[in-house]
């Protein structure tokens, strides 16, 4: 139990044994910055300790702040704007008061750097009321030993907060603290995204803040209080640097459109059939006569006058008759004696099939050794073996040892694409359902190869050398798994719109993914109640457009008619 350690005064050994398990936190708050007038844009501040802070105007309503502490990965300037066509802004510097004022047509940004450096943000329409203000003397601390970073801001009276991806509880997040980490769990799972919007009670304006970071994150929106500092809220990331964007409205729609411009929009519309009723087939795929049942499914739909455009083919099609384990990219030929014929029959009735695929190979998988020899797994450098994790292997509660495919490795990325084509698309599967793709690991020292570059603009490069997963962030694997699935479909059928479904969502995934959902919900009125704010929050965080919930529930008792409706 944390926070309740009881020791006798003379119990020295207990104190010693406890202390070695505590990781000391050191917040180094940078001070004594100087303005570097030699660099017109981005506007740059440095100090003798090696800190560098840059303010970069993206357009009239979007501004980026990047703080590099000593010994952190140096990120370059934002790459989407053309330096030959800099956004219009004015700059005023007061060397005596150590104050710099940046003005766009919409925003006024006041940078104070007399002692420490802190920023106040104003809308030109409300020049006397800050829309956001850093907390002086504690704004941009960093732990130089661990690489962790913080961003502390004043908590302004009446402000309300929305977003952070898919969240349980009330829609307004004020007064709560969130740990943003992808985990695979039931009732209900959540998908996280380090973006939230603030509505000001005083000005009635909206603005957003996006933290460009894929490591584990904590966002405290008023849960923590300290009399010394006054009301504040803060952001914390286990690995820096600190990289954030302020996106001004004034309307909610303006903020969302600005955020969409950073994330990147899809290359194409989703296929028309994806807007219809898409059925689930877990009970069918797990049955011993699965193909027969699925071939009869269209007749049942017609019998009950239910139009159906698609079928999610659950992972039961991959189950091995001997081990009862699920092996991705395999077919159980006893349950599915002729999958090609099944796909043709369903397609002829207007039903398109989307196959469930999971990003790991169980150790008994036929191709485990092959991919191990190719170093295509997330790797355990200490023992020079794949990074072992425990994952779902069969029925409820059944698990086994496995290794995640490393989608940052060229061999792992290409192996996935090849198997998507030869084991699924060639059979007539028309959509890919990336499932259980949170990449939950218990060992942060497992490494990524970092050989594959995302075709989305992450706004900064990632290390081009093998790096510990804690530094890179597991959401990158989720993103690149989506990219691999998307590219395989584009290459196999260039004239068709790819349909990729993902259970886990990340920043920048919008280019590849057409659909996501709230995961394995429970059959209850409480689930319905909280699915509503979850869905709205996901929408405010611009999750992929086709977002919804399991109708009838994934787990729990069969719903009564009123609940089902």
XYZ file of C-alpha atoms in Angstrom, residues 5-409:
405
model
C 4.363 3.216 5.751
C 4.640 2.795 9.515
C 8.119 2.382 11.078
C 9.484 2.391 14.616
C 12.101 5.078 15.297
C 14.826 2.490 15.804
C 13.933 0.335 12.791
C 16.965 1.393 10.717
C 17.025 -1.730 8.543
C 13.432 -1.207 7.483
C 14.166 2.383 6.534
C 17.203 1.330 4.501
C 15.386 -1.441 2.663
C 12.505 0.878 1.830
C 14.634 3.746 0.577
C 16.420 1.762 -2.113
C 13.102 1.193 -3.870
C 12.287 4.900 -4.112
C 13.198 6.783 -7.283
C 14.068 10.303 -6.196
C 12.320 13.048 -8.138
C 14.311 16.194 -8.870
C 12.549 19.097 -10.501
C 15.141 21.382 -12.069
C 13.319 24.597 -12.875
C 15.300 26.456 -15.568
C 16.104 30.108 -14.963
C 18.071 33.085 -16.282
C 17.107 32.779 -19.931
C 18.339 35.201 -22.560
C 16.562 36.078 -25.772
C 18.535 35.064 -28.841
C 17.869 37.933 -31.241
C 19.963 36.299 -33.976
C 17.156 33.807 -34.657
C 14.097 35.562 -36.061
C 11.906 32.455 -36.067
C 11.375 30.351 -34.075
C 11.747 32.845 -31.212
C 14.495 31.316 -29.112
C 15.587 31.605 -25.470
C 18.628 29.883 -23.945
C 20.489 29.794 -20.641
C 23.973 28.788 -19.520
C 22.738 25.441 -18.178
C 21.958 24.230 -21.698
C 18.191 24.802 -21.733
C 16.602 26.000 -24.956
C 13.011 27.180 -25.288
C 11.458 28.077 -28.638
C 8.157 29.745 -29.445
C 6.999 29.118 -32.988
C 4.046 30.803 -34.646
C 2.282 28.304 -36.906
C -0.547 30.634 -37.928
C -2.725 33.336 -36.369
C -4.298 30.950 -33.862
C -1.794 28.074 -33.393
C 1.556 28.451 -31.612
C 4.077 25.798 -30.650
C 6.334 25.845 -27.552
C 9.311 23.494 -27.408
C 11.560 23.215 -24.331
C 14.712 21.113 -24.477
C 16.362 20.516 -21.120
C 20.025 19.416 -21.003
C 20.676 15.791 -22.079
C 17.299 15.463 -23.812
C 16.640 14.595 -27.427
C 16.884 17.823 -29.429
C 13.844 18.317 -31.642
C 14.003 20.535 -34.714
C 11.531 23.253 -35.574
C 8.079 22.409 -36.832
C 8.352 21.118 -40.377
C 4.937 21.767 -41.916
C 5.390 25.490 -42.490
C 7.474 26.941 -45.282
C 10.251 29.156 -43.933
C 9.971 31.240 -47.087
C 6.404 32.149 -46.136
C 6.565 32.820 -42.405
C 3.266 33.560 -40.665
C 2.622 37.223 -39.987
C 3.320 38.393 -36.451
C 4.918 41.310 -34.628
C 7.621 41.137 -31.994
C 8.371 43.618 -29.200
C 11.237 43.127 -26.765
C 11.755 44.972 -23.467
C 15.333 44.150 -22.449
C 15.054 45.975 -19.145
C 11.952 44.180 -17.884
C 12.958 40.977 -19.676
C 9.644 40.723 -21.454
C 8.858 39.762 -25.044
C 5.452 40.223 -26.678
C 4.351 38.308 -29.790
C 1.189 39.405 -31.555
C -0.714 37.694 -34.345
C -4.009 38.889 -35.753
C -5.781 36.779 -33.101
C -3.337 36.089 -30.233
C -1.067 38.020 -27.910
C 1.685 35.975 -26.237
C 3.651 37.572 -23.388
C 6.931 35.847 -22.497
C 8.425 36.887 -19.147
C 12.045 35.827 -18.605
C 13.330 38.082 -15.818
C 13.924 35.229 -13.348
C 12.412 32.067 -14.689
C 10.541 31.904 -17.991
C 6.763 31.811 -18.078
C 4.178 32.683 -20.713
C 0.762 34.329 -20.583
C -1.653 33.919 -23.486
C -4.357 36.390 -24.461
C -6.961 36.649 -27.186
C -6.784 40.015 -28.941
C -10.524 40.291 -28.314
C -9.956 40.065 -24.520
C -6.565 41.731 -23.894
C -7.018 41.968 -20.114
C -8.101 38.397 -19.391
C -5.578 35.590 -19.952
C -6.907 32.489 -21.639
C -3.974 30.559 -20.167
C -1.052 31.483 -17.926
C 1.994 29.534 -16.821
C 2.701 29.115 -13.100
C 5.691 31.394 -12.318
C 8.775 29.813 -10.721
C 7.532 26.322 -11.555
C 6.635 26.379 -15.235
C 8.970 24.029 -17.113
C 10.818 21.776 -14.654
C 12.639 18.667 -15.822
C 14.258 15.710 -14.082
C 17.686 15.551 -15.680
C 18.303 11.997 -14.410
C 15.109 10.352 -15.695
C 14.218 12.681 -18.586
C 10.777 13.453 -17.118
C 9.201 16.847 -17.841
C 6.395 18.943 -16.348
C 4.313 21.903 -17.417
C 2.554 23.823 -14.629
C -0.174 26.386 -15.358
C -2.421 28.563 -13.234
C -5.915 27.202 -12.798
C -8.231 30.019 -13.735
C -11.564 30.323 -11.949
C -14.490 28.828 -13.799
C -12.468 27.106 -16.515
C -13.888 23.794 -17.741
C -11.869 21.045 -19.453
C -12.883 18.514 -22.121
C -11.108 15.876 -24.181
C -8.102 13.627 -23.442
C -9.530 11.062 -25.820
C -12.050 8.539 -24.559
C -12.805 9.089 -20.875
C -15.135 7.577 -18.319
C -17.130 9.732 -15.918
C -18.525 13.197 -16.516
C -17.800 15.113 -19.711
C -16.211 18.039 -17.813
C -12.837 16.812 -16.547
C -12.297 19.594 -14.000
C -10.922 18.435 -10.663
C -9.686 15.067 -11.933
C -6.299 13.509 -12.610
C -5.622 11.153 -15.504
C -2.797 8.787 -16.339
C -2.624 8.464 -20.103
C -1.432 4.962 -20.888
C -2.757 2.329 -23.273
C -3.958 -0.699 -21.310
C -6.015 -3.701 -22.394
C -8.851 -4.034 -19.912
C -12.612 -4.428 -19.620
C -15.490 -2.293 -18.333
C -14.740 0.060 -19.948
C -11.389 0.385 -21.677
C -10.251 3.854 -22.682
C -8.221 5.273 -25.521
C -6.044 8.232 -24.642
C -4.853 11.270 -26.512
C -2.883 14.148 -24.910
C -5.188 16.900 -26.135
C -7.804 18.768 -24.169
C -9.891 21.868 -24.612
C -10.545 24.643 -22.100
C -13.740 26.690 -22.025
C -13.390 30.012 -20.223
C -16.277 31.077 -18.016
C -15.086 34.690 -18.176
C -14.529 35.149 -21.917
C -16.766 32.336 -23.236
C -13.846 31.457 -25.556
C -12.346 28.029 -26.191
C -8.728 27.041 -26.652
C -6.950 23.695 -26.836
C -3.567 22.333 -25.874
C -1.911 19.339 -27.509
C 1.178 17.714 -25.973
C 3.230 16.029 -28.680
C 4.546 13.073 -26.707
C 4.056 9.293 -26.933
C 5.441 8.329 -23.511
C 3.328 7.729 -20.384
C 1.616 10.944 -19.371
C -0.269 12.337 -16.376
C -2.636 15.282 -16.709
C -3.945 16.856 -13.504
C -6.836 19.261 -14.053
C -7.255 20.480 -10.492
C -7.152 17.279 -8.455
C -3.945 18.375 -6.715
C -3.823 21.475 -4.513
C -0.951 23.219 -2.743
C -1.496 26.454 -0.803
C 2.002 27.704 -1.583
C 1.402 27.716 -5.335
C -2.266 28.599 -5.450
C -4.700 26.936 -7.883
C -2.860 25.152 -10.694
C -3.076 22.283 -13.123
C -0.215 20.415 -14.762
C 1.067 17.969 -17.343
C 3.759 15.358 -16.681
C 5.528 13.029 -19.131
C 7.991 10.314 -18.178
C 10.278 11.244 -21.075
C 10.780 14.695 -22.614
C 11.309 17.040 -24.244
C 8.307 19.266 -23.572
C 6.552 19.968 -26.857
C 3.101 21.534 -26.878
C 0.744 23.518 -29.103
C -1.784 26.159 -28.092
C -4.785 26.242 -30.422
C -7.137 29.191 -30.031
C -10.808 29.163 -31.078
C -12.684 31.238 -30.159
C -15.301 28.523 -30.849
C -15.037 24.807 -30.071
C -15.326 24.093 -33.786
C -12.369 26.397 -34.507
C -10.222 24.535 -31.972
C -11.156 21.139 -33.398
C -10.423 22.282 -36.961
C -7.042 23.611 -35.834
C -6.235 20.340 -34.110
C -7.266 18.396 -37.218
C -4.796 20.471 -39.244
C -2.009 19.282 -36.922
C -3.067 15.633 -36.893
C -3.537 15.256 -40.628
C -6.769 14.225 -42.277
C -7.579 10.903 -43.982
C -6.469 10.470 -47.571
C -9.898 9.237 -48.651
C -13.436 8.610 -47.503
C -14.207 5.285 -45.841
C -16.047 2.748 -48.024
C -19.801 3.290 -48.227
C -20.632 -0.074 -46.651
C -18.848 0.927 -43.439
C -21.741 3.284 -42.613
C -24.252 0.424 -42.463
C -25.025 -2.136 -39.786
C -21.838 -4.103 -39.066
C -22.494 -7.337 -37.207
C -20.238 -9.168 -34.762
C -19.454 -12.849 -35.083
C -17.627 -13.949 -31.934
C -20.207 -16.623 -31.120
C -20.204 -17.843 -34.711
C -16.423 -17.950 -35.145
C -15.951 -19.905 -31.911
C -18.451 -22.588 -32.922
C -17.326 -25.985 -34.239
C -19.439 -25.476 -37.401
C -18.542 -21.804 -37.817
C -18.601 -21.650 -41.617
C -22.030 -23.282 -41.843
C -23.470 -20.859 -39.309
C -21.976 -17.830 -41.054
C -23.267 -18.960 -44.446
C -26.762 -19.050 -42.930
C -26.396 -15.616 -41.347
C -27.620 -13.596 -44.400
C -30.831 -15.664 -44.488
C -31.461 -14.851 -40.821
C -30.949 -11.148 -41.548
C -33.480 -11.275 -44.379
C -35.903 -13.306 -42.262
C -35.900 -10.602 -39.567
C -35.702 -7.708 -42.053
C -32.267 -6.578 -40.807
C -30.072 -4.932 -43.448
C -26.428 -5.882 -42.866
C -23.401 -4.508 -44.740
C -20.488 -6.010 -42.850
C -19.300 -8.720 -40.505
C -16.498 -8.481 -37.950
C -14.851 -11.909 -38.122
C -13.607 -12.545 -34.580
C -10.340 -14.360 -33.937
C -11.986 -17.767 -33.534
C -11.063 -18.436 -37.153
C -7.398 -18.664 -36.045
C -7.845 -21.166 -33.215
C -5.699 -24.306 -33.327
C -7.655 -27.539 -32.788
C -4.839 -29.149 -30.779
C -3.516 -26.347 -28.539
C -6.759 -24.316 -28.521
C -4.609 -21.206 -28.940
C -5.195 -18.387 -31.417
C -2.449 -18.017 -34.031
C -2.710 -14.846 -36.107
C -2.697 -15.333 -39.926
C -3.805 -18.978 -39.696
C -7.149 -20.593 -40.558
C -8.852 -23.394 -38.650
C -9.775 -25.590 -41.595
C -12.098 -27.758 -39.492
C -14.316 -24.813 -38.569
C -13.657 -22.990 -41.850
C -13.071 -25.717 -44.464
C -13.278 -23.265 -47.388
C -12.855 -19.630 -46.300
C -12.636 -18.357 -49.897
C -16.041 -19.852 -50.669
C -17.425 -18.301 -47.463
C -16.204 -14.828 -48.446
C -17.765 -15.158 -51.908
C -21.141 -16.264 -50.519
C -21.243 -13.418 -47.983
C -20.121 -10.847 -50.554
C -22.869 -11.976 -52.948
C -25.420 -11.085 -50.261
C -23.844 -7.640 -49.736
C -21.930 -8.515 -46.559
C -18.258 -7.506 -46.406
C -15.921 -9.287 -43.976
C -13.340 -7.649 -41.675
C -10.874 -10.060 -40.063
C -9.573 -9.727 -36.510
C -5.753 -9.579 -36.286
C -3.568 -9.273 -33.191
C -0.004 -7.875 -33.047
C 1.783 -10.751 -31.325
C 2.931 -14.282 -32.032
C 2.478 -16.887 -29.320
C 5.643 -18.891 -28.705
C 4.033 -21.995 -30.260
C 3.113 -20.133 -33.436
C 4.399 -21.810 -36.592
C 6.345 -18.668 -37.623
C 7.600 -17.545 -34.202
C 11.142 -18.782 -34.791
C 11.217 -17.339 -38.313
C 10.389 -13.850 -37.086
C 12.746 -14.242 -34.132
C 15.588 -15.008 -36.559
C 14.697 -11.814 -38.431
C 14.760 -9.740 -35.206
C 11.194 -8.764 -36.070
C 9.996 -8.659 -32.449
C 10.246 -5.995 -29.774
C 13.554 -7.008 -28.242
C 15.020 -7.884 -24.832
C 18.586 -6.616 -25.223
C 19.723 -7.948 -21.855
C 19.113 -11.581 -22.824
C 19.232 -11.090 -26.631
C 15.797 -12.646 -27.103
C 12.357 -11.311 -28.033
C 10.749 -9.214 -25.317
C 8.462 -11.742 -23.655
C 4.972 -10.649 -22.611
C 1.867 -12.524 -21.512
C -1.162 -12.109 -23.737
C -4.567 -13.533 -24.396
C -4.288 -16.929 -26.106
C -7.697 -18.580 -26.213
C -10.900 -18.399 -24.211
C -11.802 -16.057 -21.376
C -8.912 -15.694 -18.935
C -6.552 -17.894 -20.946
C -3.080 -16.483 -21.607
C 0.357 -17.592 -22.741
C 3.851 -16.267 -23.422
C 4.337 -14.380 -26.659
C 6.231 -11.476 -28.221
C 4.926 -8.332 -29.899
C 5.850 -7.758 -33.521
C 8.095 -4.700 -33.751
C 6.446 -2.487 -36.338
C 9.392 -0.089 -36.168
C 11.615 -2.846 -37.580
